[in-house]
mmCIF file of C-alpha atoms in Angstrom:
data_model
loop_
_atom_site.group_PDB
_atom_site.id
_atom_site.type_symbol
_atom_site.label_atom_id
_atom_site.label_comp_id
_atom_site.label_asym_id
_atom_site.label_seq_id
_atom_site.Cartn_x
_atom_site.Cartn_y
_atom_site.Cartn_z
ATOM 1 C CA MET I 1 -105.337 91.664 150.918
ATOM 2 C CA GLN I 2 -102.119 93.485 149.971
ATOM 3 C CA SER I 3 -104.106 96.063 147.971
ATOM 4 C CA VAL I 4 -106.202 96.865 151.026
ATOM 5 C CA LEU I 5 -103.063 97.355 153.153
ATOM 6 C CA ASN I 6 -101.570 99.564 150.480
ATOM 7 C CA SER I 7 -104.745 101.659 150.370
ATOM 8 C CA VAL I 8 -104.818 102.100 154.153
ATOM 9 C CA LYS I 9 -101.156 102.957 154.187
ATOM 10 C CA GLY I 10 -101.569 105.404 151.368
ATOM 11 C CA THR I 11 -104.414 107.176 153.277
ATOM 12 C CA ALA I 12 -102.305 107.462 156.398
ATOM 13 C CA LEU I 13 -99.317 108.819 154.424
ATOM 14 C CA GLY I 14 -101.563 111.414 152.868
ATOM 15 C CA VAL I 15 -102.623 112.656 156.204
ATOM 16 C CA ALA I 16 -98.974 112.654 157.434
ATOM 17 C CA GLU I 17 -97.886 114.597 154.324
ATOM 18 C CA TYR I 18 -100.471 117.180 154.873
ATOM 19 C CA LEU I 19 -99.294 117.655 158.495
ATOM 20 C CA THR I 20 -95.588 117.632 157.529
ATOM 21 C CA PRO I 21 -94.115 121.082 157.220
ATOM 22 C CA VAL I 22 -92.398 122.148 153.973
ATOM 23 C CA LEU I 23 -88.619 121.577 154.098
ATOM 24 C CA LYS I 24 -86.884 125.020 153.981
ATOM 25 C CA GLU I 25 -83.245 124.173 154.708
ATOM 26 C CA SER I 26 -81.288 122.103 152.374
ATOM 27 C CA LYS I 27 -80.258 118.645 153.641
ATOM 28 C CA PHE I 28 -79.271 117.114 150.385
ATOM 29 C CA ARG I 29 -75.727 116.183 151.250
ATOM 30 C CA GLU I 30 -76.503 114.976 154.782
ATOM 31 C CA THR I 31 -79.649 112.981 154.190
ATOM 32 C CA GLY I 32 -80.379 112.891 150.424
ATOM 33 C CA VAL I 33 -83.612 114.813 150.600
ATOM 34 C CA LEU I 34 -84.680 117.853 148.611
ATOM 35 C CA THR I 35 -86.557 121.096 149.316
ATOM 36 C CA PRO I 36 -89.222 122.168 146.828
ATOM 37 C CA GLU I 37 -86.916 124.696 145.377
ATOM 38 C CA GLU I 38 -84.187 122.068 144.904
ATOM 39 C CA PHE I 39 -86.854 119.829 143.238
ATOM 40 C CA ILE I 40 -87.641 122.670 140.752
ATOM 41 C CA ALA I 41 -83.929 123.238 140.072
ATOM 42 C CA ALA I 42 -83.408 119.547 139.353
ATOM 43 C CA GLY I 43 -86.477 119.512 137.177
ATOM 44 C CA ASP I 44 -85.304 122.455 135.096
ATOM 45 C CA HIS I 45 -82.037 120.714 134.642
ATOM 46 C CA LEU I 46 -83.791 117.615 133.425
ATOM 47 C CA THR I 47 -86.123 119.363 130.934
ATOM 48 C CA HIS I 48 -83.148 121.222 129.583
ATOM 49 C CA HIS I 49 -81.038 118.150 128.937
ATOM 50 C CA CYS I 50 -83.882 115.748 128.055
ATOM 51 C CA PRO I 51 -86.530 117.740 126.241
ATOM 52 C CA THR I 52 -89.001 114.712 126.214
ATOM 53 C CA TRP I 53 -89.689 115.788 129.717
ATOM 54 C CA SER I 54 -91.679 118.858 130.485
ATOM 55 C CA TRP I 55 -93.479 120.601 133.416
ATOM 56 C CA ALA I 56 -97.196 120.163 133.992
ATOM 57 C CA VAL I 57 -99.811 121.912 136.028
ATOM 58 C CA GLY I 58 -102.437 119.216 136.648
ATOM 59 C CA ASP I 59 -105.881 119.762 138.086
ATOM 60 C CA GLU I 60 -106.524 123.281 139.380
ATOM 61 C CA SER I 61 -108.051 122.006 142.715
ATOM 62 C CA LYS I 62 -104.877 119.946 143.437
ATOM 63 C CA ILE I 63 -102.232 122.644 143.017
ATOM 64 C CA LYS I 64 -99.573 122.571 145.847
ATOM 65 C CA SER I 65 -98.875 126.019 147.154
ATOM 66 C CA TYR I 66 -95.301 125.242 147.984
ATOM 67 C CA LEU I 67 -94.647 124.570 144.224
ATOM 68 C CA PRO I 68 -94.830 127.196 141.349
ATOM 69 C CA LYS I 69 -98.163 127.018 139.668
ATOM 70 C CA ASP I 70 -96.836 126.221 136.281
ATOM 71 C CA LYS I 71 -94.228 123.575 137.644
ATOM 72 C CA GLN I 72 -96.341 121.114 139.753
ATOM 73 C CA PHE I 73 -94.890 117.930 138.324
ATOM 74 C CA LEU I 74 -92.834 116.541 135.473
ATOM 75 C CA ILE I 75 -94.277 114.385 132.649
ATOM 76 C CA THR I 76 -93.130 112.441 129.615
ATOM 77 C CA ARG I 77 -95.606 110.665 127.207
ATOM 78 C CA ASN I 78 -95.628 107.733 124.924
ATOM 79 C CA VAL I 79 -92.637 105.934 126.252
ATOM 80 C CA PRO I 80 -92.330 102.508 124.413
ATOM 81 C CA CYS I 81 -92.462 99.214 126.323
ATOM 82 C CA ARG I 82 -91.883 96.378 123.859
ATOM 83 C CA ARG I 83 -91.264 93.514 126.322
ATOM 84 C CA ARG I 84 -92.688 92.124 129.493
ATOM 85 C CA CYS I 85 -90.480 91.765 132.544
ATOM 86 C CA LYS I 86 -90.866 87.939 132.568
ATOM 87 C CA GLN I 87 -89.269 87.803 129.110
ATOM 88 C CA ILE I 88 -85.993 89.242 130.450
ATOM 89 C CA GLU I 89 -86.027 87.827 133.984
ATOM 90 C CA PHE I 90 -84.417 84.421 134.265
ATOM 91 C CA VAL I 91 -85.235 82.255 137.348
ATOM 92 C CA GLY I 92 -82.887 79.430 137.853
ATOM 93 C CA GLU I 93 -79.608 78.213 139.173
ATOM 94 C CA GLU I 94 -76.255 79.785 138.333
ATOM 95 C CA ASN I 95 -73.472 77.443 137.398
ATOM 96 C CA LEU I 96 -69.871 78.541 138.236
ATOM 97 C CA VAL I 97 -67.962 77.840 135.054
ATOM 98 C CA GLU I 98 -64.499 78.982 136.004
ATOM 99 C CA GLU I 99 -63.890 78.586 139.764
ATOM 100 C CA ASN I 100 -60.248 79.710 139.898
ATOM 101 C CA ASP I 101 -60.750 83.033 138.230
ATOM 102 C CA ALA I 102 -59.488 86.066 140.247
ATOM 103 C CA ASP I 103 -62.726 87.896 139.711
ATOM 104 C CA GLY I 104 -64.910 85.138 141.148
ATOM 105 C CA GLY I 105 -65.186 82.974 138.050
ATOM 106 C CA TRP I 106 -67.601 83.074 135.080
ATOM 107 C CA VAL I 107 -71.240 82.519 135.817
ATOM 108 C CA GLU I 108 -73.397 80.610 133.474
ATOM 109 C CA THR I 109 -77.108 81.151 134.107
ATOM 110 C CA HIS I 110 -78.534 79.063 131.277
ATOM 111 C CA HIS I 111 -76.763 75.782 131.615
ATOM 112 C CA TYR I 112 -77.597 72.210 130.676
ATOM 113 C CA ASN I 113 -78.488 69.960 133.493
ATOM 114 C CA PRO I 114 -78.421 66.221 132.487
ATOM 115 C CA ASP I 115 -80.083 65.063 135.662
ATOM 116 C CA GLU I 116 -83.259 67.063 134.805
ATOM 117 C CA ALA I 117 -83.251 66.079 131.178
ATOM 118 C CA GLY I 118 -83.113 62.354 131.457
ATOM 119 C CA SER I 119 -83.099 60.233 128.292
ATOM 120 C CA SER I 120 -84.769 62.985 126.277
ATOM 121 C CA GLY I 121 -81.796 65.364 126.804
ATOM 122 C CA LEU I 122 -79.370 67.098 124.589
ATOM 123 C CA GLU I 123 -78.275 63.910 122.678
ATOM 124 C CA GLU I 124 -81.766 63.743 121.285
ATOM 125 C CA LYS I 125 -81.774 67.328 120.046
ATOM 126 C CA VAL I 126 -78.438 66.971 118.130
ATOM 127 C CA CYS I 127 -78.518 65.129 114.846
ATOM 128 C CA GLU I 128 -75.588 62.653 114.602
ATOM 129 C CA MET I 129 -73.869 62.492 111.247
ATOM 130 C CA LYS I 130 -71.820 59.609 110.191
ATOM 131 C CA LEU I 131 -70.879 57.630 107.012
ATOM 132 C CA ASP I 132 -72.436 54.245 106.246
ATOM 133 C CA SER I 133 -69.429 52.113 105.969
ATOM 134 C CA SER I 134 -71.283 49.043 104.609
ATOM 135 C CA ARG I 135 -72.692 50.950 101.670
ATOM 136 C CA ILE I 136 -69.161 52.279 100.796
ATOM 137 C CA GLU I 137 -67.686 48.692 100.944
ATOM 138 C CA ASP I 138 -70.487 47.228 98.701
ATOM 139 C CA GLU I 139 -70.233 49.850 95.959
ATOM 140 C CA PRO I 140 -67.130 49.746 93.630
ATOM 141 C CA ALA I 141 -65.134 52.734 93.102
ATOM 142 C CA ALA I 142 -65.902 54.709 89.887
ATOM 143 C CA ASP I 143 -63.604 54.146 86.992
ATOM 144 C CA MET I 144 -62.498 57.601 86.002
ATOM 145 C CA ASP I 145 -61.113 56.231 82.662
ATOM 146 C CA ASP I 146 -64.676 55.468 81.558
ATOM 147 C CA PRO I 147 -65.909 58.343 79.365
ATOM 148 C CA ARG I 148 -69.397 57.806 80.805
ATOM 149 C CA ASN I 149 -68.206 58.811 84.319
ATOM 150 C CA LEU I 150 -66.345 61.827 83.013
ATOM 151 C CA GLU I 151 -69.588 63.084 81.395
ATOM 152 C CA GLY I 152 -71.497 62.864 84.575
ATOM 153 C CA GLY I 153 -73.275 59.652 83.793
ATOM 154 C CA SER I 154 -75.042 61.089 80.813
ATOM 155 C CA GLY I 155 -74.256 58.011 78.669
ATOM 156 C CA ALA I 156 -76.196 55.612 80.963
ATOM 157 C CA GLY I 157 -79.117 57.989 81.071
ATOM 158 C CA ASN I 158 -79.193 58.116 77.217
ATOM 159 C CA GLU I 159 -79.412 54.366 77.054
ATOM 160 C CA ASP I 160 -82.642 54.334 79.036
ATOM 161 C CA GLY I 161 -84.309 57.511 78.055
ATOM 162 C CA GLY I 162 -82.775 58.527 74.717
ATOM 163 C CA ASP I 163 -80.768 61.518 73.707
ATOM 164 C CA GLU I 164 -82.291 64.555 75.428
ATOM 165 C CA ASP I 165 -80.448 66.954 72.992
ATOM 166 C CA ASP I 166 -82.244 65.461 69.906
ATOM 167 C CA ASP I 167 -85.826 66.211 71.008
ATOM 168 C CA GLY I 168 -86.214 68.715 68.000
ATOM 169 C CA ALA I 169 -85.602 72.303 67.055
ATOM 170 C CA ALA I 170 -86.140 75.070 69.562
ATOM 171 C CA ILE I 171 -89.747 76.548 69.716
ATOM 172 C CA ASP I 172 -90.126 79.906 67.972
ATOM 173 C CA MET I 173 -91.192 82.466 70.705
ATOM 174 C CA ASP I 174 -93.526 84.321 68.262
ATOM 175 C CA GLU I 175 -95.457 81.139 67.571
ATOM 176 C CA PHE I 176 -95.444 80.394 71.384
ATOM 177 C CA GLU I 177 -97.059 83.680 72.236
ATOM 178 C CA GLU I 178 -99.619 83.316 69.372
ATOM 179 C CA SER I 179 -100.607 79.954 70.765
ATOM 180 C CA GLY I 180 -101.934 81.509 73.986
ATOM 181 C CA LEU I 181 -99.736 79.175 76.252
ATOM 182 C CA LEU I 182 -97.882 82.107 77.675
ATOM 183 C CA GLU I 183 -100.971 83.482 79.351
ATOM 184 C CA THR I 184 -101.740 80.194 81.138
ATOM 185 C CA VAL I 185 -98.285 80.273 82.948
ATOM 186 C CA ASP I 186 -97.968 83.978 83.425
ATOM 187 C CA PRO I 187 -96.288 84.180 86.842
ATOM 188 C CA SER I 188 -97.847 87.581 87.538
ATOM 189 C CA ASN I 189 -101.314 86.113 87.258
ATOM 190 C CA ALA I 190 -100.435 83.115 89.425
ATOM 191 C CA LEU I 191 -99.255 85.335 92.236
ATOM 192 C CA LEU I 192 -102.564 87.257 92.430
ATOM 193 C CA PRO I 193 -104.974 85.952 95.012
ATOM 194 C CA ALA I 194 -108.508 85.020 93.974
ATOM 195 C CA ALA I 195 -111.197 87.603 94.298
ATOM 196 C CA ASN I 196 -112.886 85.937 97.222
ATOM 197 C CA GLU I 197 -109.589 85.477 99.038
ATOM 198 C CA LYS I 198 -108.750 89.145 98.587
ATOM 199 C CA ARG I 199 -112.010 90.354 100.090
ATOM 200 C CA LYS I 200 -111.489 87.985 103.053
ATOM 201 C CA SER I 201 -107.939 89.309 103.676
ATOM 202 C CA ASP I 202 -109.217 92.883 103.626
ATOM 203 C CA THR I 203 -111.965 92.377 106.127
ATOM 204 C CA THR I 204 -110.097 90.149 108.593
ATOM 205 C CA ALA I 205 -107.717 92.064 110.976
ATOM 206 C CA PRO I 206 -104.720 90.141 112.236
ATOM 207 C CA THR I 207 -104.651 89.236 115.872
ATOM 208 C CA GLU I 208 -101.972 87.930 118.204
ATOM 209 C CA ALA I 209 -104.026 84.718 118.672
ATOM 210 C CA ASP I 210 -103.635 84.001 114.900
ATOM 211 C CA GLY I 211 -99.860 84.130 115.192
ATOM 212 C CA ASP I 212 -99.366 87.654 113.996
ATOM 213 C CA SER I 213 -95.669 88.378 114.132
ATOM 214 C CA VAL I 214 -96.187 92.145 114.596
ATOM 215 C CA VAL I 215 -94.761 93.428 117.907
ATOM 216 C CA ARG I 216 -97.597 94.979 119.926
ATOM 217 C CA THR I 217 -95.868 97.883 121.707
ATOM 218 C CA ARG I 218 -97.315 99.230 124.966
ATOM 219 C CA THR I 219 -96.654 102.847 125.827
ATOM 220 C CA TYR I 220 -96.434 104.587 129.127
ATOM 221 C CA ASP I 221 -96.791 108.120 130.516
ATOM 222 C CA LEU I 222 -94.337 108.790 133.318
ATOM 223 C CA HIS I 223 -94.872 111.522 135.930
ATOM 224 C CA ILE I 224 -92.354 112.778 138.616
ATOM 225 C CA THR I 225 -93.939 114.455 141.588
ATOM 226 C CA TYR I 226 -92.541 115.965 144.758
ATOM 227 C CA ASP I 227 -93.416 114.013 147.882
ATOM 228 C CA LYS I 228 -93.641 116.414 150.781
ATOM 229 C CA TYR I 229 -93.534 113.726 153.442
ATOM 230 C CA TYR I 230 -90.475 111.917 152.255
ATOM 231 C CA GLN I 231 -89.086 115.014 150.723
ATOM 232 C CA THR I 232 -87.952 113.253 147.604
ATOM 233 C CA PRO I 233 -89.140 112.816 143.975
ATOM 234 C CA ARG I 234 -91.705 110.158 143.378
ATOM 235 C CA LEU I 235 -92.314 108.352 140.004
ATOM 236 C CA TRP I 236 -95.771 107.500 138.659
ATOM 237 C CA VAL I 237 -96.527 105.327 135.481
ATOM 238 C CA ILE I 238 -99.697 104.666 133.596
ATOM 239 C CA GLY I 239 -99.765 102.387 130.563
ATOM 240 C CA TYR I 240 -101.750 101.898 127.376
ATOM 241 C CA ASP I 241 -101.942 99.174 124.694
ATOM 242 C CA GLU I 242 -101.144 99.688 121.040
ATOM 243 C CA ASN I 243 -104.662 101.160 120.578
ATOM 244 C CA ARG I 244 -104.105 103.617 123.270
ATOM 245 C CA LYS I 245 -106.511 101.808 125.544
ATOM 246 C CA LEU I 246 -105.747 101.867 129.333
ATOM 247 C CA LEU I 247 -104.023 98.757 130.639
ATOM 248 C CA SER I 248 -105.529 96.926 133.592
ATOM 249 C CA VAL I 249 -103.736 96.812 136.879
ATOM 250 C CA GLU I 250 -102.404 93.290 136.361
ATOM 251 C CA GLN I 251 -101.183 94.236 132.858
ATOM 252 C CA MET I 252 -99.201 97.096 134.287
ATOM 253 C CA TYR I 253 -97.756 94.785 136.943
ATOM 254 C CA ASP I 254 -96.319 92.729 134.021
ATOM 255 C CA ASP I 255 -94.105 95.565 133.237
ATOM 256 C CA VAL I 256 -92.751 95.907 136.819
ATOM 257 C CA SER I 257 -89.897 93.784 138.160
ATOM 258 C CA GLN I 258 -91.432 90.907 140.014
ATOM 259 C CA ASP I 259 -89.186 91.771 143.089
ATOM 260 C CA HIS I 260 -91.001 95.110 143.362
ATOM 261 C CA ALA I 261 -94.615 94.427 142.058
ATOM 262 C CA LYS I 262 -97.200 95.117 144.742
ATOM 263 C CA LYS I 263 -94.478 95.978 147.218
ATOM 264 C CA THR I 264 -92.341 98.824 146.116
ATOM 265 C CA VAL I 265 -94.736 99.557 143.239
ATOM 266 C CA THR I 266 -98.355 100.093 144.289
ATOM 267 C CA MET I 267 -101.544 101.560 142.745
ATOM 268 C CA GLU I 268 -102.294 104.916 144.336
ATOM 269 C CA THR I 269 -104.110 108.151 143.731
ATOM 270 C CA HIS I 270 -102.076 110.813 141.826
ATOM 271 C CA PRO I 271 -101.558 113.905 143.997
ATOM 272 C CA HIS I 272 -102.148 116.205 141.045
ATOM 273 C CA LEU I 273 -104.550 114.513 138.722
ATOM 274 C CA PRO I 274 -108.184 113.046 139.048
ATOM 275 C CA GLY I 275 -109.067 109.772 137.450
ATOM 276 C CA PRO I 276 -107.907 106.082 137.898
ATOM 277 C CA ASN I 277 -105.033 105.173 140.285
ATOM 278 C CA MET I 278 -101.611 104.972 138.752
ATOM 279 C CA ALA I 279 -98.711 102.732 139.565
ATOM 280 C CA SER I 280 -96.230 104.467 141.799
ATOM 281 C CA VAL I 281 -92.691 103.623 142.881
ATOM 282 C CA HIS I 282 -92.835 104.182 146.645
ATOM 283 C CA PRO I 283 -90.286 106.727 147.805
ATOM 284 C CA CYS I 284 -89.361 105.422 151.229
ATOM 285 C CA LYS I 285 -85.875 104.288 150.164
ATOM 286 C CA HIS I 286 -85.095 107.100 147.703
ATOM 287 C CA ALA I 287 -83.174 109.391 150.146
ATOM 288 C CA ASP I 288 -81.102 106.596 151.516
ATOM 289 C CA ILE I 289 -80.042 105.513 147.997
ATOM 290 C CA MET I 290 -79.258 109.047 147.087
ATOM 291 C CA LYS I 291 -77.217 109.522 150.236
ATOM 292 C CA LYS I 292 -75.069 106.561 149.434
ATOM 293 C CA ILE I 293 -74.489 107.764 145.940
ATOM 294 C CA ILE I 294 -73.423 111.271 147.223
ATOM 295 C CA GLN I 295 -70.964 109.612 149.621
ATOM 296 C CA THR I 296 -69.565 107.332 146.932
ATOM 297 C CA VAL I 297 -68.961 110.278 144.626
ATOM 298 C CA GLU I 298 -67.315 112.353 147.404
ATOM 299 C CA GLU I 299 -65.039 109.354 148.335
ATOM 300 C CA GLY I 300 -63.904 109.286 144.709
ATOM 301 C CA GLY I 301 -62.928 112.998 144.972
ATOM 302 C CA GLY I 302 -65.970 114.255 143.088
ATOM 303 C CA GLU I 303 -68.858 116.517 144.065
ATOM 304 C CA LEU I 304 -72.563 115.893 143.309
ATOM 305 C CA GLY I 305 -74.693 118.966 142.648
ATOM 306 C CA VAL I 306 -78.347 118.899 143.579
ATOM 307 C CA HIS I 307 -79.260 119.763 140.069
ATOM 308 C CA MET I 308 -78.274 116.229 139.115
ATOM 309 C CA TYR I 309 -80.750 114.679 141.434
ATOM 310 C CA LEU I 310 -83.356 113.681 138.901
ATOM 311 C CA ILE I 311 -80.864 112.466 136.316
ATOM 312 C CA ILE I 312 -79.542 109.924 138.854
ATOM 313 C CA PHE I 313 -83.040 109.315 140.296
ATOM 314 C CA LEU I 314 -84.296 108.085 136.940
ATOM 315 C CA LYS I 315 -81.313 105.779 136.553
ATOM 316 C CA PHE I 316 -81.750 103.916 139.778
ATOM 317 C CA VAL I 317 -85.546 103.478 139.444
ATOM 318 C CA GLN I 318 -84.883 101.859 136.019
ATOM 319 C CA THR I 319 -84.342 98.611 137.942
ATOM 320 C CA VAL I 320 -87.906 98.631 139.044
ATOM 321 C CA ILE I 321 -89.411 99.110 135.498
ATOM 322 C CA PRO I 322 -86.643 97.690 133.257
ATOM 323 C CA THR I 323 -88.672 97.335 130.023
ATOM 324 C CA ILE I 324 -90.004 100.886 129.993
ATOM 325 C CA GLU I 325 -87.501 102.613 127.651
ATOM 326 C CA TYR I 326 -87.527 106.194 129.104
ATOM 327 C CA ASP I 327 -83.923 106.696 130.155
ATOM 328 C CA PHE I 328 -82.347 108.843 127.428
ATOM 329 C CA THR I 329 -80.782 111.202 129.926
ATOM 330 C CA GLN I 330 -77.013 112.120 130.004
ATOM 331 C CA ASN I 331 -74.474 109.517 131.193
ATOM 332 C CA PHE I 332 -73.253 109.759 134.787
ATOM 333 C CA ASN I 333 -69.921 108.369 136.054
ATOM 334 C CA ILE I 334 -70.440 107.727 139.770
ATOM 335 C CA THR I 335 -66.629 107.363 140.513
ATOM 336 C CA ASN I 336 -65.477 110.604 138.884
ATOM 337 C CA HIS I 337 -68.104 113.398 138.725
ATOM 338 C CA LYS I 338 -67.376 117.025 139.412
#
């Protein structure tokens, strides 16, 4: 049902974008939006400082007249994604460890709850180590004046098994090699697999189901387009498995924060490319977030230039797709930027 609603909403916004006039006057500082010219300036700044990003044209039939023909949208390819979001998101209670701390106390998110564990709790997972006092009392202390104790008990052992040092003269190595016994215990031969085992290992490919420890890294292509209706950048992502096979919709949602999946992030048609729908971070809140950042910088005595827009944009949308490792852009200090 949610996908149907998103599809209807996307169609309506497409019509609204078509009817919305192109923004001509800059309102960056007042409202956090961009004109197409400011989007191009911010894109040029991004590609200059982060060369993994580049401008792209897209499909000729989908070229937007308000953007330069050779700068329709931005793209970066083969961005690694080594973990799923559920592997880094912890859902549970927080335990306040230090209540009287001036900064609000330490918070322990992974704490032990004895009520939930019952009798099979922590005490069963910890091995208790103690001395057997009864055994110590029963056994007499060793007499260190006894030569047998000083020699590590070798005297007692010689009484039962004889003197191990008098087994005979050492074997001559030349005679040992001529006897052929060396070949039977050759460690290099012992480590080689049998012929049938080698053929089997060559033809059987390892799989994750067989317990293969190799990390299967997904990759994503990321696009940034200009949304004429919201007058802000918009992020698009499309994922592939380790064999460069397109991920399913649900697989891509595995790499989206669960607070945003199917809400902030939806599957929609790319404005510049044909083909399958791509996951997109909806831009309805982008301008408000940017406006707050601009105000924070100015309150700190700084000034934020429009060319920095995409650098900051990529940092705050990282919370939506935290496991896609694309953010290699320059650092930005929000409290002191000029």
